[in-house]
Amino acid sequence: MTLPRFVPTIPAILRPIVTVTMGLLLGACSTVDYYAHVAKGQSELVMNRRDVSEVLRDPSTDAEIRKRLELAQQARRFATDRLDLPDNRSYTSYVKLDRSYVVWNVFATPRFSIAPIQHCFPFAGCVAYRGYFSKDKAKAESLRLEAQGDDVYVGGVPAYSTLGWFADPILSSMMRWDDDELAATIFHELAHQLIYVKDDSSFNESFASFVQEEGLRQWRQSRGLPAQNDREKTMDDGFTWLVMDLRDRLKTLYASGVDEPAMAKAKQQAIDDFRVRYVQWRDLDWPGDHRYDAWVNGPINNARLLPFGIYDRWTPVFLALFRHAEGQWPAFYASVREFARQPYTQRQRSLQQWLDSTGQPSIAPSP
């Protein structure tokens, strides 16, 4: 999946969850106000969490919440017992939020660039967003960046990982997901706790996405459920390719050296042409399915394109590694750690060699 999991009726690809890491919480390179804000937000989650066992015993707990939490605990046990993911207290507590999302991420790029404005933190390294526990603060930051002339996108996040620095809770913002999405997210975020490489989002997210997908396949099989229909993933992949094509066209435009008025006009024309290609693709391949229309018809800028492709780039490689490990999770994780230990340039070269050997195309995010 390219951008898992937000509003239930919106395709996974359009749900901009990006793992918020401990680096966000230890932002020494950030302003004091920002540090205070995120420290306060995280501390509130810690202070307000309740053990799931306590919530389940509480007679006032809503029946649907009870059902979702019971399922989450089954998935949590499966993650450790069957997927060899970390055995800790993450996702064994619950926090009821007073808002729809736990965090809002602010993405930004220069007006004529697809390169993100990076934010660098200890432990987590550099990431292409800044997270806020307050929607108002995220909006204020987006307005500040827009006033500087940057392209900006703000996306709500219903769940995130602190990479094991805290026992991450189940959040009320996760309760609106279906069974598969709830279980898969637990697998995804625990995978981040197991293996995480600074300054390599594509590696981290592709790895966690593979664990999520394979874990979900095994989870459904263990529950006697049929295999998932690949229709949605096929649509997600197709739409991602359309968006990535737009990003590549914009990248070429921005490198062309034309003056700013001409570039601004050509930028808008490229976006308009993308909308035309989308309608043609939708009507030819997916007639009657309009799930992406709202995204396509909404405001599009460089920043809104940033998250696409991060979750997919190397997933064929991790599938190949899993098969090479004969489906044994410990052996698979050992091979992933070998890649993780390599310097960035060597790791990219090794991953590309493996990808080429699979014969699968790469959904590669443009830098």
PDB file of N, CA, C and O in Angstrom, residues 339-367:
ATOM      1  N   PHE A 339      20.941  -5.951   4.930  1.00  0.00           N
ATOM      2  CA  PHE A 339      20.748  -4.764   4.100  1.00  0.00           C
ATOM      3  C   PHE A 339      20.804  -3.505   4.963  1.00  0.00           C
ATOM      4  O   PHE A 339      21.391  -2.498   4.569  1.00  0.00           O
ATOM      5  N   ALA A 340      20.168  -3.556   6.122  1.00  0.00           N
ATOM      6  CA  ALA A 340      20.094  -2.381   6.984  1.00  0.00           C
ATOM      7  C   ALA A 340      21.471  -1.915   7.442  1.00  0.00           C
ATOM      8  O   ALA A 340      21.684  -0.720   7.662  1.00  0.00           O
ATOM      9  N   ARG A 341      22.405  -2.844   7.578  1.00  0.00           N
ATOM     10  CA  ARG A 341      23.746  -2.486   8.048  1.00  0.00           C
ATOM     11  C   ARG A 341      24.601  -1.845   6.959  1.00  0.00           C
ATOM     12  O   ARG A 341      25.638  -1.248   7.257  1.00  0.00           O
ATOM     13  N   GLN A 342      24.192  -1.959   5.718  1.00  0.00           N
ATOM     14  CA  GLN A 342      24.985  -1.408   4.624  1.00  0.00           C
ATOM     15  C   GLN A 342      24.879   0.116   4.583  1.00  0.00           C
ATOM     16  O   GLN A 342      23.847   0.686   4.932  1.00  0.00           O
ATOM     17  N   PRO A 343      25.928   0.810   4.136  1.00  0.00           N
ATOM     18  CA  PRO A 343      25.816   2.252   3.896  1.00  0.00           C
ATOM     19  C   PRO A 343      24.716   2.521   2.873  1.00  0.00           C
ATOM     20  O   PRO A 343      24.408   1.661   2.033  1.00  0.00           O
ATOM     21  N   TYR A 344      24.152   3.707   2.920  1.00  0.00           N
ATOM     22  CA  TYR A 344      22.976   4.022   2.100  1.00  0.00           C
ATOM     23  C   TYR A 344      23.194   3.701   0.621  1.00  0.00           C
ATOM     24  O   TYR A 344      22.374   3.005   0.008  1.00  0.00           O
ATOM     25  N   THR A 345      24.271   4.198   0.054  1.00  0.00           N
ATOM     26  CA  THR A 345      24.495   4.006  -1.390  1.00  0.00           C
ATOM     27  C   THR A 345      24.633   2.528  -1.733  1.00  0.00           C
ATOM     28  O   THR A 345      24.056   2.046  -2.726  1.00  0.00           O
ATOM     29  N   GLN A 346      25.365   1.791  -0.925  1.00  0.00           N
ATOM     30  CA  GLN A 346      25.522   0.361  -1.179  1.00  0.00           C
ATOM     31  C   GLN A 346      24.188  -0.359  -1.025  1.00  0.00           C
ATOM     32  O   GLN A 346      23.871  -1.263  -1.809  1.00  0.00           O
ATOM     33  N   ARG A 347      23.391   0.059  -0.035  1.00  0.00           N
ATOM     34  CA  ARG A 347      22.090  -0.581   0.171  1.00  0.00           C
ATOM     35  C   ARG A 347      21.168  -0.349  -1.024  1.00  0.00           C
ATOM     36  O   ARG A 347      20.477  -1.272  -1.484  1.00  0.00           O
ATOM     37  N   GLN A 348      21.161   0.878  -1.550  1.00  0.00           N
ATOM     38  CA  GLN A 348      20.320   1.159  -2.716  1.00  0.00           C
ATOM     39  C   GLN A 348      20.750   0.311  -3.911  1.00  0.00           C
ATOM     40  O   GLN A 348      19.904  -0.213  -4.652  1.00  0.00           O
ATOM     41  N   ARG A 349      22.053   0.164  -4.078  1.00  0.00           N
ATOM     42  CA  ARG A 349      22.561  -0.641  -5.193  1.00  0.00           C
ATOM     43  C   ARG A 349      22.180  -2.110  -5.018  1.00  0.00           C
ATOM     44  O   ARG A 349      21.738  -2.776  -5.969  1.00  0.00           O
ATOM     45  N   SER A 350      22.325  -2.624  -3.799  1.00  0.00           N
ATOM     46  CA  SER A 350      21.986  -4.025  -3.536  1.00  0.00           C
ATOM     47  C   SER A 350      20.497  -4.275  -3.724  1.00  0.00           C
ATOM     48  O   SER A 350      20.081  -5.288  -4.319  1.00  0.00           O
ATOM     49  N   LEU A 351      19.681  -3.365  -3.225  1.00  0.00           N
ATOM     50  CA  LEU A 351      18.235  -3.517  -3.372  1.00  0.00           C
ATOM     51  C   LEU A 351      17.831  -3.479  -4.840  1.00  0.00           C
ATOM     52  O   LEU A 351      16.971  -4.264  -5.286  1.00  0.00           O
ATOM     53  N   GLN A 352      18.453  -2.585  -5.608  1.00  0.00           N
ATOM     54  CA  GLN A 352      18.123  -2.490  -7.024  1.00  0.00           C
ATOM     55  C   GLN A 352      18.514  -3.767  -7.756  1.00  0.00           C
ATOM     56  O   GLN A 352      17.779  -4.234  -8.647  1.00  0.00           O
ATOM     57  N   GLN A 353      19.660  -4.339  -7.398  1.00  0.00           N
ATOM     58  CA  GLN A 353      20.069  -5.599  -8.020  1.00  0.00           C
ATOM     59  C   GLN A 353      19.053  -6.706  -7.734  1.00  0.00           C
ATOM     60  O   GLN A 353      18.696  -7.484  -8.618  1.00  0.00           O
ATOM     61  N   TRP A 354      18.597  -6.778  -6.495  1.00  0.00           N
ATOM     62  CA  TRP A 354      17.582  -7.765  -6.151  1.00  0.00           C
ATOM     63  C   TRP A 354      16.281  -7.487  -6.898  1.00  0.00           C
ATOM     64  O   TRP A 354      15.626  -8.418  -7.394  1.00  0.00           O
ATOM     65  N   LEU A 355      15.908  -6.208  -6.965  1.00  0.00           N
ATOM     66  CA  LEU A 355      14.677  -5.862  -7.668  1.00  0.00           C
ATOM     67  C   LEU A 355      14.767  -6.248  -9.137  1.00  0.00           C
ATOM     68  O   LEU A 355      13.819  -6.818  -9.701  1.00  0.00           O
ATOM     69  N   ASP A 356      15.896  -5.970  -9.761  1.00  0.00           N
ATOM     70  CA  ASP A 356      16.078  -6.335 -11.169  1.00  0.00           C
ATOM     71  C   ASP A 356      15.949  -7.847 -11.363  1.00  0.00           C
ATOM     72  O   ASP A 356      15.400  -8.315 -12.367  1.00  0.00           O
ATOM     73  N   SER A 357      16.448  -8.601 -10.388  1.00  0.00           N
ATOM     74  CA  SER A 357      16.389 -10.067 -10.512  1.00  0.00           C
ATOM     75  C   SER A 357      14.969 -10.608 -10.378  1.00  0.00           C
ATOM     76  O   SER A 357      14.682 -11.697 -10.858  1.00  0.00           O
ATOM     77  N   THR A 358      14.085  -9.829  -9.762  1.00  0.00           N
ATOM     78  CA  THR A 358      12.690 -10.287  -9.618  1.00  0.00           C
ATOM     79  C   THR A 358      11.879 -10.057 -10.880  1.00  0.00           C
ATOM     80  O   THR A 358      10.818 -10.651 -11.061  1.00  0.00           O
ATOM     81  N   GLY A 359      12.375  -9.148 -11.720  1.00  0.00           N
ATOM     82  CA  GLY A 359      11.615  -8.812 -12.922  1.00  0.00           C
ATOM     83  C   GLY A 359      10.434  -7.925 -12.659  1.00  0.00           C
ATOM     84  O   GLY A 359       9.615  -7.676 -13.574  1.00  0.00           O
ATOM     85  N   GLN A 360      10.323  -7.394 -11.425  1.00  0.00           N
ATOM     86  CA  GLN A 360       9.210  -6.523 -11.079  1.00  0.00           C
ATOM     87  C   GLN A 360       9.624  -5.073 -11.241  1.00  0.00           C
ATOM     88  O   GLN A 360      10.751  -4.702 -10.929  1.00  0.00           O
ATOM     89  N   PRO A 361       8.698  -4.217 -11.704  1.00  0.00           N
ATOM     90  CA  PRO A 361       9.025  -2.799 -11.818  1.00  0.00           C
ATOM     91  C   PRO A 361       9.070  -2.155 -10.451  1.00  0.00           C
ATOM     92  O   PRO A 361       8.450  -2.621  -9.509  1.00  0.00           O
ATOM     93  N   SER A 362       9.810  -1.077 -10.346  1.00  0.00           N
ATOM     94  CA  SER A 362       9.906  -0.323  -9.092  1.00  0.00           C
ATOM     95  C   SER A 362       8.978   0.872  -9.130  1.00  0.00           C
ATOM     96  O   SER A 362       8.928   1.594 -10.129  1.00  0.00           O
ATOM     97  N   ILE A 363       8.216   1.069  -8.043  1.00  0.00           N
ATOM     98  CA  ILE A 363       7.494   2.318  -7.879  1.00  0.00           C
ATOM     99  C   ILE A 363       8.418   3.208  -7.065  1.00  0.00           C
ATOM    100  O   ILE A 363       8.368   3.253  -5.847  1.00  0.00           O
ATOM    101  N   ALA A 364       9.327   3.874  -7.739  1.00  0.00           N
ATOM    102  CA  ALA A 364      10.408   4.571  -7.052  1.00  0.00           C
ATOM    103  C   ALA A 364      10.076   6.039  -6.867  1.00  0.00           C
ATOM    104  O   ALA A 364       9.837   6.743  -7.832  1.00  0.00           O
ATOM    105  N   PRO A 365      10.071   6.518  -5.613  1.00  0.00           N
ATOM    106  CA  PRO A 365       9.820   7.928  -5.394  1.00  0.00           C
ATOM    107  C   PRO A 365      10.949   8.782  -5.928  1.00  0.00           C
ATOM    108  O   PRO A 365      12.107   8.458  -5.758  1.00  0.00           O
ATOM    109  N   SER A 366      10.595   9.825  -6.623  1.00  0.00           N
ATOM    110  CA  SER A 366      11.618  10.727  -7.129  1.00  0.00           C
ATOM    111  C   SER A 366      12.175  11.564  -5.986  1.00  0.00           C
ATOM    112  O   SER A 366      11.420  12.055  -5.170  1.00  0.00           O
ATOM    113  N   PRO A 367      13.481  11.731  -5.892  1.00  0.00           N
ATOM    114  CA  PRO A 367      14.052  12.496  -4.801  1.00  0.00           C
ATOM    115  C   PRO A 367      13.787  13.981  -4.961  1.00  0.00           C
ATOM    116  O   PRO A 367      13.467  14.445  -6.025  1.00  0.00           O
TER     117      PRO A 367
END
